[in-house]
Coordinates of C-alpha atoms and ligand atoms in Angstrom, one line a residue:
M1 CA 1.0 -30.7 -20.2
D2 CA 2.2 -28.3 -17.8
F3 CA -1.0 -26.2 -16.7
D4 CA -4.8 -26.7 -17.3
V5 CA -5.2 -22.6 -18.1
V6 CA -3.1 -20.0 -19.6
I7 CA -4.2 -16.9 -19.3
V8 CA -2.9 -13.7 -21.2
G9 CA -3.3 -10.0 -19.7
A10 CA -3.1 -9.5 -15.5
G11 CA -5.5 -7.3 -16.0
F12 CA -9.3 -6.8 -13.8
S13 CA -9.7 -9.5 -17.1
G14 CA -6.8 -12.0 -16.3
L15 CA -6.7 -11.3 -11.9
Y16 CA -10.5 -12.6 -12.4
A17 CA -9.7 -15.7 -14.4
L18 CA -7.1 -16.4 -12.2
Y19 CA -8.6 -16.2 -8.8
R20 CA -11.9 -18.2 -10.3
M21 CA -9.9 -20.8 -12.9
R22 CA -6.9 -21.9 -9.4
E23 CA -9.0 -20.9 -5.9
V24 CA -12.8 -22.2 -7.5
L25 CA -12.2 -24.5 -9.5
G26 CA -9.0 -26.0 -8.6
L27 CA -6.9 -25.9 -11.8
S28 CA -3.4 -25.4 -12.4
A29 CA -3.2 -21.3 -13.9
R30 CA -0.3 -19.7 -15.4
V31 CA -1.2 -16.0 -16.5
Y32 CA 1.8 -13.8 -18.7
E33 CA 1.7 -10.2 -18.7
A34 CA 3.5 -7.7 -20.8
G35 CA 4.1 -4.7 -18.2
D36 CA 5.8 -5.4 -15.3
G37 CA 2.9 -4.8 -13.2
V38 CA 0.0 -5.6 -12.7
G39 CA -3.0 -3.7 -13.8
G40 CA -3.7 -4.0 -17.4
T41 CA -5.5 -0.8 -19.1
W42 CA -4.7 1.3 -15.5
Y43 CA -1.1 0.1 -15.6
W44 CA -0.8 1.3 -18.8
N45 CA -3.1 4.6 -19.1
R46 CA -1.1 6.8 -16.3
Y47 CA -1.4 10.1 -18.3
P48 CA -2.8 13.2 -16.4
G49 CA -6.7 13.7 -15.7
A50 CA -6.5 10.1 -16.0
R51 CA -9.6 8.3 -13.9
C52 CA -12.8 5.5 -14.8
D53 CA -16.1 7.3 -15.9
S54 CA -17.6 4.9 -14.5
E55 CA -18.9 5.0 -10.5
S56 CA -15.9 3.5 -8.6
F57 CA -18.3 1.3 -6.3
Y58 CA -19.8 -0.6 -8.7
Y59 CA -16.3 -0.4 -11.4
S60 CA -15.0 -2.9 -8.8
Y61 CA -15.4 -6.8 -8.0
S62 CA -18.3 -8.4 -6.6
F63 CA -16.9 -11.9 -6.3
S64 CA -15.7 -11.0 -2.8
E65 CA -18.3 -9.8 0.3
E66 CA -14.5 -9.0 2.0
L67 CA -13.0 -7.2 -0.8
Q68 CA -16.3 -5.3 -1.5
Q69 CA -16.6 -4.7 2.2
E70 CA -13.0 -3.7 2.9
W71 CA -11.8 -1.2 0.3
A72 CA -12.6 2.3 0.7
W73 CA -13.3 4.2 -2.5
S74 CA -11.9 7.7 -2.2
T75 CA -14.0 9.9 -4.7
K76 CA -16.8 9.3 -7.0
Y77 CA -15.0 8.7 -9.7
P78 CA -11.2 7.6 -9.1
E79 CA -7.9 8.4 -10.7
Q80 CA -5.8 6.4 -12.5
P81 CA -3.6 5.3 -9.3
E82 CA -6.2 4.3 -7.4
I83 CA -8.2 2.1 -9.8
L84 CA -4.2 1.1 -9.9
G85 CA -3.8 0.4 -6.4
Y86 CA -7.2 -1.1 -6.4
L87 CA -6.1 -4.3 -8.5
E88 CA -2.7 -4.3 -6.8
H89 CA -3.8 -5.1 -3.8
V90 CA -6.5 -7.7 -5.2
A91 CA -3.4 -9.7 -6.7
E92 CA -1.9 -9.6 -3.0
R93 CA -4.9 -10.2 -1.4
F94 CA -6.5 -13.0 -2.8
D95 CA -1.7 -14.3 -3.1
L96 CA -2.1 -14.1 -7.6
L97 CA 1.5 -13.0 -8.1
R98 CA 2.7 -16.4 -7.8
D99 CA 0.8 -17.7 -11.2
I100 CA 1.8 -14.5 -13.1
Q101 CA 5.0 -13.7 -15.5
L102 CA 5.1 -10.7 -15.3
S103 CA 7.6 -9.1 -18.7
T104 CA 6.3 -11.8 -20.6
R105 CA 4.8 -11.1 -24.1
V106 CA 2.7 -14.3 -25.4
T107 CA 4.4 -14.2 -29.1
A108 CA 1.9 -17.3 -30.6
A109 CA -0.7 -20.3 -29.2
V110 CA -1.1 -23.5 -31.9
F111 CA -3.4 -25.6 -31.0
Q112 CA -2.7 -28.8 -30.6
D113 CA -4.8 -31.2 -32.5
D114 CA -3.7 -34.3 -31.3
R115 CA -3.2 -33.4 -27.8
D116 CA -6.3 -31.4 -27.3
C117 CA -4.4 -28.1 -25.9
W118 CA -3.0 -25.0 -26.5
E119 CA 1.2 -24.7 -26.5
V120 CA 1.8 -21.1 -25.6
H121 CA 5.4 -19.4 -26.7
T122 CA 6.9 -16.1 -25.3
D123 CA 9.1 -12.7 -25.8
T124 CA 11.0 -14.9 -22.6
G125 CA 12.0 -17.8 -25.2
D126 CA 9.5 -19.7 -22.7
V127 CA 7.4 -22.7 -23.9
V128 CA 4.4 -24.1 -22.4
T129 CA 1.2 -26.1 -23.2
A130 CA -2.4 -26.0 -21.4
R131 CA -5.8 -27.7 -22.0
F132 CA -7.4 -24.4 -22.1
F133 CA -6.2 -20.8 -23.7
I134 CA -7.0 -17.8 -22.1
S135 CA -7.8 -14.4 -23.5
A136 CA -8.1 -11.2 -21.0
V137 CA -5.6 -8.6 -23.8
G138 CA -8.4 -5.7 -23.1
C139 CA -10.6 -4.3 -25.6
L140 CA -8.7 -1.1 -25.7
S141 CA -4.9 -2.0 -25.2
A142 CA -3.4 -1.5 -28.9
A143 CA -2.1 1.6 -28.6
N144 CA -2.7 3.7 -32.4
V145 CA -0.5 5.5 -33.0
P146 CA -1.1 7.6 -36.2
S147 CA 1.6 7.3 -39.2
I148 CA 2.3 10.9 -39.9
P149 CA 5.2 11.5 -41.4
G150 CA 7.7 13.5 -40.3
L151 CA 7.1 11.8 -36.6
D152 CA 10.5 10.2 -36.5
R153 CA 12.4 13.8 -37.6
F154 CA 10.4 15.7 -34.6
E155 CA 13.0 17.1 -32.3
G156 CA 10.9 17.2 -28.9
E157 CA 9.3 14.4 -27.0
W158 CA 6.0 13.0 -28.3
H159 CA 4.2 9.8 -25.8
H160 CA 1.0 7.9 -26.8
T161 CA -1.7 8.1 -23.3
G162 CA -1.7 4.0 -23.0
A163 CA 1.9 3.4 -23.4
W164 CA 2.7 6.8 -20.8
P165 CA 5.4 7.0 -19.1
H166 CA 5.8 5.7 -15.4
E167 CA 7.8 8.7 -14.5
G168 CA 5.6 11.5 -15.6
V169 CA 5.7 13.9 -18.3
D170 CA 6.8 17.3 -17.3
F171 CA 4.5 19.8 -18.6
G172 CA 5.8 23.3 -17.0
G173 CA 6.5 26.0 -19.2
K174 CA 6.1 23.6 -22.3
R175 CA 4.0 24.0 -25.9
V176 CA 1.5 20.6 -26.3
G177 CA 0.0 19.5 -28.7
L178 CA -2.7 17.0 -28.3
V179 CA -4.0 14.8 -31.4
G180 CA -7.6 14.0 -30.5
T181 CA -11.0 14.3 -28.4
G182 CA -11.9 11.1 -27.7
S183 CA -12.4 10.3 -23.4
T184 CA -9.2 10.4 -23.2
G185 CA -8.4 13.8 -24.9
I186 CA -10.8 15.4 -23.2
Q187 CA -9.9 14.0 -19.5
A188 CA -6.6 15.0 -20.2
T189 CA -7.3 18.1 -22.0
P190 CA -7.5 20.9 -19.1
V191 CA -5.4 18.9 -16.5
V192 CA -2.2 19.8 -19.3
A193 CA -3.8 23.3 -19.6
E194 CA -3.2 23.7 -16.4
Q195 CA 0.3 23.2 -16.4
A196 CA 1.4 23.9 -19.7
E197 CA 3.0 27.1 -21.0
H198 CA 0.1 27.1 -23.9
L199 CA -1.5 23.7 -25.2
Y200 CA -3.2 23.1 -28.8
V201 CA -5.9 21.1 -30.1
F202 CA -6.1 19.1 -32.8
Q203 CA -10.0 17.4 -33.0
R204 CA -11.0 15.7 -35.8
T205 CA -14.3 15.5 -34.5
P206 CA -16.4 17.5 -31.5
N207 CA -17.7 15.3 -29.3
Y208 CA -20.2 15.4 -27.0
S209 CA -19.4 14.9 -23.2
V210 CA -21.2 16.2 -20.2
P211 CA -20.0 17.2 -16.8
A212 CA -19.1 14.0 -14.8
R213 CA -19.6 16.0 -11.4
N214 CA -16.6 13.7 -9.2
H215 CA -17.0 14.6 -5.8
P216 CA -15.0 13.2 -2.7
L217 CA -17.0 10.2 -1.3
T218 CA -18.4 11.2 2.6
P219 CA -17.7 8.6 5.4
E220 CA -21.4 8.1 5.1
Q221 CA -22.3 8.1 1.6
L222 CA -19.0 4.4 1.8
Q223 CA -21.3 3.3 4.2
E224 CA -24.8 3.2 2.5
I225 CA -23.2 1.8 -0.3
K226 CA -21.4 -0.8 1.5
T227 CA -24.8 -2.0 3.3
N228 CA -26.5 -1.4 0.0
Y229 CA -24.5 -3.7 -2.0
A230 CA -26.1 -6.9 -3.4
E231 CA -28.6 -4.6 -3.9
I232 CA -26.6 -2.1 -6.7
R233 CA -24.7 -5.4 -8.0
R234 CA -27.9 -7.1 -8.9
K235 CA -28.9 -3.6 -10.3
C236 CA -25.7 -3.7 -12.7
R237 CA -26.7 -7.7 -13.3
E238 CA -30.7 -7.2 -14.8
S239 CA -29.4 -4.1 -16.7
Y240 CA -28.9 -2.7 -20.0
A241 CA -26.0 -1.7 -19.7
G242 CA -24.3 -2.9 -16.2
F243 CA -24.5 -0.2 -14.2
P244 CA -27.3 -0.1 -11.4
Y245 CA -30.3 2.9 -12.6
D246 CA -33.2 2.1 -12.2
L247 CA -34.7 1.0 -16.1
T248 CA -36.8 4.3 -18.0
L249 CA -39.2 3.0 -20.1
T250 CA -40.1 6.4 -21.5
S251 CA -39.1 7.6 -24.9
A252 CA -37.9 11.0 -25.6
T253 CA -40.1 11.6 -27.5
A254 CA -43.0 10.9 -25.2
V255 CA -42.8 14.0 -22.4
S256 CA -43.4 17.0 -22.9
D257 CA -40.6 20.2 -23.5
E258 CA -40.3 20.6 -20.2
E259 CA -40.4 17.3 -18.7
R260 CA -37.5 16.7 -20.6
L261 CA -35.6 20.0 -20.6
A262 CA -35.9 20.1 -16.6
T263 CA -34.5 16.4 -16.6
Y264 CA -31.8 16.4 -18.7
E265 CA -31.4 20.6 -16.7
R266 CA -31.0 17.7 -13.0
L267 CA -29.3 15.7 -15.0
W268 CA -26.7 17.7 -16.4
A269 CA -26.2 19.9 -13.5
E270 CA -26.4 17.5 -10.6
E271 CA -25.7 13.4 -11.8
G272 CA -23.7 13.5 -14.5
G273 CA -21.9 11.6 -16.0
F274 CA -23.1 8.5 -17.6
K275 CA -26.8 8.5 -15.8
F276 CA -27.4 11.4 -18.8
I277 CA -27.5 8.9 -21.3
Y278 CA -28.4 5.4 -19.4
G279 CA -30.3 7.1 -16.6
S280 CA -32.9 9.1 -18.8
Y281 CA -35.1 7.8 -21.7
F282 CA -34.7 4.6 -22.8
D283 CA -34.5 5.1 -26.6
L284 CA -31.4 7.8 -27.4
L285 CA -29.9 4.9 -29.2
F286 CA -32.3 4.0 -31.0
N287 CA -35.0 6.6 -31.6
Q288 CA -33.8 9.6 -34.0
A289 CA -36.5 12.2 -32.8
A290 CA -34.7 11.8 -29.1
N291 CA -31.4 11.5 -29.6
D292 CA -32.4 15.1 -31.6
T293 CA -33.1 16.3 -28.2
A294 CA -30.4 15.2 -25.7
A295 CA -27.5 16.2 -29.6
E296 CA -29.4 19.8 -29.1
F297 CA -29.5 20.1 -25.3
I298 CA -26.0 19.6 -25.2
R299 CA -25.6 21.9 -28.3
G300 CA -26.3 23.9 -26.3
K301 CA -24.2 23.4 -23.1
I302 CA -21.8 23.9 -25.7
R303 CA -22.3 27.1 -26.9
Q304 CA -22.5 28.6 -23.3
I305 CA -19.6 27.5 -21.8
V306 CA -17.5 28.6 -24.6
K307 CA -17.7 32.0 -24.9
D308 CA -15.5 32.6 -28.2
P309 CA -18.6 31.9 -30.4
V310 CA -16.3 30.5 -33.5
V311 CA -14.8 28.3 -31.1
A312 CA -18.0 27.2 -29.4
E313 CA -19.2 26.2 -32.9
K314 CA -15.5 23.9 -33.5
L315 CA -16.6 22.2 -30.5
V316 CA -20.1 21.9 -31.3
P317 CA -20.5 17.8 -32.4
K318 CA -23.2 18.2 -35.8
D319 CA -22.9 15.2 -37.9
Y320 CA -23.2 11.9 -35.9
P321 CA -26.0 11.3 -33.3
Y322 CA -25.0 11.5 -29.2
G323 CA -23.5 8.1 -27.6
T324 CA -22.9 6.1 -30.7
K325 CA -19.3 7.2 -30.2
R326 CA -18.8 6.5 -26.3
P327 CA -20.0 9.1 -24.1
P328 CA -17.3 11.1 -22.8
I329 CA -17.5 13.0 -19.5
D330 CA -15.5 15.4 -18.4
T331 CA -14.6 18.0 -15.8
D332 CA -14.0 21.2 -17.0
Y333 CA -13.7 20.0 -20.8
F334 CA -15.3 23.3 -22.3
E335 CA -14.4 25.5 -20.0
T336 CA -10.6 24.9 -21.3
F337 CA -11.3 26.3 -24.1
N338 CA -11.8 30.0 -22.5
R339 CA -8.5 29.9 -21.1
P340 CA -5.3 32.1 -23.5
N341 CA -2.9 29.5 -23.0
V342 CA -5.2 26.7 -25.1
T343 CA -5.9 26.7 -29.2
L344 CA -8.5 24.5 -30.7
V345 CA -7.1 23.9 -34.2
D346 CA -9.5 21.7 -36.1
V347 CA -8.2 19.4 -38.5
R348 CA -11.1 18.3 -40.5
E349 CA -11.1 21.7 -41.6
T350 CA -7.1 22.4 -42.1
P351 CA -5.3 18.5 -41.8
I352 CA -2.6 17.6 -39.7
T353 CA -0.2 16.8 -42.7
D354 CA 3.3 16.6 -41.4
V355 CA 5.4 16.6 -37.7
V356 CA 8.0 19.2 -38.8
P357 CA 11.0 19.3 -36.4
S358 CA 9.9 21.8 -34.4
G359 CA 5.9 20.8 -34.1
I360 CA 2.2 19.6 -36.1
R361 CA 2.2 21.4 -39.5
T362 CA -1.2 21.7 -40.8
T363 CA -2.7 22.4 -44.2
D364 CA -2.7 26.1 -42.8
A365 CA -0.2 26.8 -40.2
D366 CA 3.0 25.2 -38.5
Y367 CA 2.5 25.1 -34.7
D368 CA 5.5 25.1 -32.8
V369 CA 5.7 21.6 -30.0
D370 CA 7.9 20.6 -27.3
I371 CA 5.6 17.6 -26.4
I372 CA 3.6 16.1 -28.5
V373 CA 1.0 14.2 -26.6
F374 CA -1.1 11.2 -29.2
A375 CA -4.9 10.6 -27.7
T376 CA -5.6 9.1 -30.7
G377 CA -7.0 5.6 -29.2
F378 CA -7.1 1.9 -29.8
D379 CA -7.6 -0.7 -32.4
A380 CA -10.2 -1.3 -30.5
M381 CA -11.6 -4.7 -29.7
T382 CA -9.1 -6.9 -31.9
G383 CA -5.8 -5.0 -32.0
S384 CA -4.1 -7.1 -29.1
L385 CA -5.1 -10.7 -30.0
L386 CA -4.0 -9.9 -33.1
K387 CA -0.9 -9.4 -32.1
I388 CA -0.3 -12.3 -31.5
D389 CA 0.0 -15.3 -33.9
I390 CA -3.2 -17.4 -33.2
R391 CA -3.6 -21.1 -34.6
G392 CA -6.1 -23.2 -34.7
R393 CA -7.7 -26.2 -35.7
D394 CA -5.7 -27.6 -39.4
G395 CA -3.5 -23.9 -38.5
M396 CA -5.4 -22.5 -39.2
R397 CA -4.5 -18.9 -38.4
L398 CA -6.8 -15.9 -36.1
Q399 CA -5.3 -13.3 -38.6
E400 CA -6.8 -14.2 -41.3
K401 CA -10.5 -15.6 -39.8
W402 CA -10.8 -12.2 -38.9
E403 CA -9.3 -10.6 -42.2
A404 CA -13.4 -9.1 -43.0
G405 CA -14.3 -9.1 -39.1
P406 CA -14.4 -10.8 -36.1
R407 CA -15.9 -13.4 -36.1
T408 CA -17.6 -15.4 -32.8
Y409 CA -20.0 -17.3 -31.5
L410 CA -20.9 -15.2 -28.3
G411 CA -18.1 -13.4 -28.1
L412 CA -16.8 -16.6 -26.5
Q413 CA -15.6 -18.6 -28.4
V414 CA -14.7 -19.1 -32.8
A415 CA -15.3 -21.8 -35.0
G416 CA -11.8 -23.2 -35.9
F417 CA -9.9 -22.8 -31.9
P418 CA -10.6 -25.1 -29.5
N419 CA -10.4 -24.6 -25.7
M420 CA -9.2 -21.0 -26.4
F421 CA -12.0 -17.8 -24.6
T422 CA -12.0 -14.7 -25.1
I423 CA -12.6 -12.6 -22.2
T424 CA -15.0 -9.7 -23.1
G425 CA -14.3 -10.2 -26.6
P426 CA -16.3 -8.7 -30.1
G427 CA -19.6 -9.7 -30.6
S428 CA -19.8 -9.7 -26.7
P429 CA -21.8 -6.3 -24.7
A430 CA -18.0 -5.5 -23.2
V431 CA -17.3 -1.8 -24.4
L432 CA -21.3 -0.9 -24.4
A433 CA -20.5 -2.2 -20.7
N434 CA -19.1 -1.3 -17.2
M435 CA -16.5 -2.9 -17.6
P436 CA -16.0 -5.2 -14.4
T437 CA -19.8 -6.3 -14.4
A438 CA -19.4 -7.9 -18.4
I439 CA -15.7 -9.3 -16.9
E440 CA -17.4 -11.3 -14.4
Q441 CA -20.2 -12.9 -16.4
H442 CA -17.5 -13.7 -18.7
V443 CA -15.1 -15.7 -16.2
E444 CA -18.0 -17.0 -14.7
W445 CA -19.7 -18.2 -17.3
I446 CA -15.6 -19.8 -18.8
G447 CA -15.4 -21.4 -15.3
D448 CA -19.2 -23.1 -15.1
C449 CA -17.8 -24.2 -18.8
V450 CA -14.6 -25.8 -17.8
A451 CA -15.8 -26.9 -14.8
H452 CA -18.7 -28.9 -16.9
L453 CA -16.1 -30.5 -19.2
R454 CA -14.1 -31.8 -16.8
T455 CA -16.8 -33.7 -14.4
H456 CA -18.4 -35.3 -17.4
G457 CA -14.1 -36.3 -18.8
L458 CA -14.2 -34.1 -21.6
T459 CA -11.2 -32.5 -23.5
R460 CA -12.1 -30.4 -25.9
I461 CA -15.1 -27.6 -26.8
E462 CA -15.3 -25.8 -29.8
A463 CA -18.3 -23.1 -31.7
T464 CA -19.3 -24.9 -34.1
A465 CA -19.4 -23.0 -38.0
E466 CA -23.4 -22.7 -37.7
A467 CA -23.6 -21.5 -34.1
E468 CA -21.2 -18.7 -34.9
E469 CA -22.4 -17.6 -38.3
A470 CA -26.0 -18.0 -36.6
W471 CA -24.4 -15.2 -34.2
V472 CA -22.3 -12.6 -36.1
D473 CA -25.2 -12.4 -38.0
H474 CA -27.4 -11.1 -34.6
V475 CA -24.7 -8.5 -34.2
R476 CA -24.8 -7.2 -36.9
Q477 CA -29.0 -7.1 -37.6
V478 CA -29.6 -5.5 -33.8
A479 CA -26.1 -3.1 -34.3
E480 CA -28.9 -2.1 -37.5
L481 CA -31.7 -1.2 -35.8
T482 CA -29.3 1.4 -33.9
L483 CA -27.9 4.8 -34.4
Y484 CA -24.3 3.3 -33.7
P485 CA -23.3 2.8 -37.2
Q486 CA -23.8 6.1 -38.3
A487 CA -21.2 7.3 -36.3
N488 CA -17.0 6.5 -37.6
S489 CA -16.9 4.8 -34.1
W490 CA -13.7 2.7 -32.5
Y491 CA -16.5 0.5 -32.8
L492 CA -17.2 -0.2 -36.0
G493 CA -13.1 -0.5 -36.8
A494 CA -13.1 3.2 -38.4
N495 CA -9.9 4.8 -36.3
I496 CA -7.7 2.3 -38.1
P497 CA -6.9 3.2 -41.9
G498 CA -7.6 0.0 -43.8
K499 CA -9.5 -2.0 -41.0
K500 CA -12.6 -3.5 -42.3
R501 CA -15.8 -2.0 -40.8
V502 CA -17.7 -4.5 -38.9
F503 CA -19.4 -3.3 -35.6
M504 CA -18.1 -5.3 -33.3
P505 CA -19.6 -4.7 -29.8
Y506 CA -22.9 -7.0 -28.8
V507 CA -25.6 -3.8 -28.6
G508 CA -28.3 -6.3 -27.6
G509 CA -28.1 -5.6 -24.1
F510 CA -26.8 -7.1 -21.1
L511 CA -29.1 -9.0 -19.0
P512 CA -30.7 -10.1 -22.3
Y513 CA -27.5 -11.6 -23.8
T514 CA -26.5 -12.5 -20.0
L515 CA -29.4 -14.6 -20.3
R516 CA -28.6 -15.9 -23.5
C517 CA -25.1 -16.9 -22.4
A518 CA -26.6 -19.1 -20.1
E519 CA -29.3 -21.1 -22.1
V520 CA -26.7 -22.2 -23.9
A521 CA -25.4 -23.5 -21.1
E522 CA -28.4 -25.2 -19.7
R523 CA -28.9 -26.8 -23.3
G524 CA -25.8 -29.0 -22.9
Y525 CA -24.0 -25.7 -24.6
E526 CA -25.6 -25.2 -27.1
G527 CA -24.3 -24.2 -30.3
F528 CA -20.6 -26.0 -29.1
A529 CA -19.5 -28.8 -30.1
L530 CA -17.8 -31.5 -26.6
Q531 CA -15.4 -34.3 -27.4
P532 CA -14.0 -36.5 -25.0
Ligands
N01_601 O1 -9.7 7.6 -27.9 P1 -10.9 7.3 -28.5 P2 -9.6 7.6 -26.6 N1 -5.6 12.7 -36.8 O2 -10.5 5.9 -30.6 C1 -8.4 10.8 -32.7 C2 -11.9 3.9 -23.1 N2 -11.1 5.0 -22.0 O3 -8.1 7.2 -26.2 O4 -12.7 11.0 -33.9 C3 -6.7 13.3 -35.9 O5 -12.0 7.5 -28.7 C4 -10.1 10.5 -32.8 O6 -10.6 11.7 -34.0 P3 -11.9 10.3 -35.1 C5 -13.2 5.0 -23.9 O7 -14.1 3.7 -24.3 C6 -11.7 5.1 -21.2 O8 -10.1 8.6 -25.9 O9 -11.3 9.5 -35.0 N3 -7.3 12.8 -34.9 C7 -10.7 10.7 -31.5 O10 -10.8 11.9 -31.3 C8 -12.8 5.4 -25.1 O11 -13.8 5.4 -25.3 C9 -11.8 5.8 -20.2 O12 -12.2 11.9 -35.8 C10 -7.3 11.8 -34.3 C11 -9.1 10.4 -31.1 O13 -8.9 10.6 -31.7 C12 -11.7 4.3 -25.0 O14 -10.9 3.9 -24.5 C13 -11.1 7.0 -19.8 C14 -6.5 11.5 -35.8 C15 -10.0 9.2 -29.9 O15 -11.0 9.0 -29.7 C16 -10.8 5.1 -25.9 O16 -10.5 6.6 -25.9 C17 -10.6 7.0 -20.9 C18 -5.3 11.5 -36.8 N4 -4.7 10.9 -37.6 C19 -11.1 6.1 -22.1 N5 -6.4 9.3 -35.4 C20 -12.9 5.7 -19.0 O17 -13.4 6.1 -17.6 C21 -7.7 9.6 -33.9 N6 -7.4 11.0 -33.7 C22 -12.5 3.8 -18.2

């Protein structure tokens, strides 16, 4: 066997998985990474305005006390280059690069039944074997470029935000069409508007965005964070969504209108960001009446900010509850529509029909542009994994197994695919949680599992079909108790034409999920078949 472990991807998950496997467990590991650098999401997403929506001090690793004490974040929400710099630093500091093969895409992985190992193929012609195959491909890395007729005849340049040119894009004096108003489009719009001659924002669904209230971190704030790191990390681990916010058990409907309004005003004006949803009332995502209070508050803010009432009305979300699409946060997004060089095009009213050589055509008009920016998201949670031809036991293909939607046990393993683990796979809280917190929990669980197998002389672990079935049912049932299924979100695969509508993340909460994972391990890996 060439390696104990092969890991696909060198982003937040792959880097930590390599560290854990090599430095903590003493295993031989090889990481394959398609990019020519480490960083994953933060390597690819270099679009203008790209920054983290979670606060820097907890959107970071906790596994090394030295690392968290040494590193100094500049702001509450750092920009993409700073986060990429952090991940590059981690790779260097822990000497990870020597086991990472860059510019190499894994094309296939085939389980070898007779040897309890995986044979992994790459686009550079490597064929290697490893006992364990770990996917660290990320949940949002397969870019979704809509198949709009005529794009190949467009005479300008176009880019997807998730595959942004390293040399950047000069918008100076250019007419720009930006398609998509999810978290990415909302981050990019104000920045592109400042540079472009004219910006047309093509919006299919308006979004509830809350101001980020970004600011530099002072030396005193940084010191306070560092002094309190143990407590911050504990709060993250023991929370509903991996954020270090104090748990609130109050319903939005249990307080007076005045009190609720004062809370929303404070969170909007002073705190900003995810605290609005995760630090206000516990039932915004479960109780329609509670959700209505927050949704109506944000609608009111949009109407106040945007001066043209017709434009404001188009920007106001009306047909899905707040937070059921991933809530964006912004810096001057709604304000940007007051600029004379910005036009909102409502493509729900007048859909895009095609791209013509000079720009974008809707049912109503032609918009001449020099550059098109597709902020149109990703084939989320399954897209990147299914690009790899993964064959498990008895030649079973993952593409076929997941035809009707992803099926996993705990988001960690798939029945029929022994010794394969998915970090933050579908069926785990992953994208509903603070990602580094979710990633660390997964990597540590997988590491402990591998250590357990080795200690007991076992060479194969596979989720049982029964455990998988029960978990898939549980994930669906919990989702149905919430408001989430009401929105056409990427959580449901609704953004990808033809993708089966299945709620993919586990919405039962990060802490309950981690307790379940721990319980499964304590009971000798309940729901898994272990073999010598
Ligand atoms: O993608 P999205 P994103 N014609 O899928 C529209 C994470 N993230 O890149 O809503 C016209 O959310 C689509 O319209 P609709 C975060 O988890 C993290 O913005 O489907 N429009 C929507 O408006 C986020 O959720 C950070 O009707 C089309 C937009 O494109 C995830 O990445 C920062 C279209 C896509 O929105 C994805 O966000 C940024 C078409 N054919 C993002 N197809 C961090 O801070 C799609 N759209 C870490």
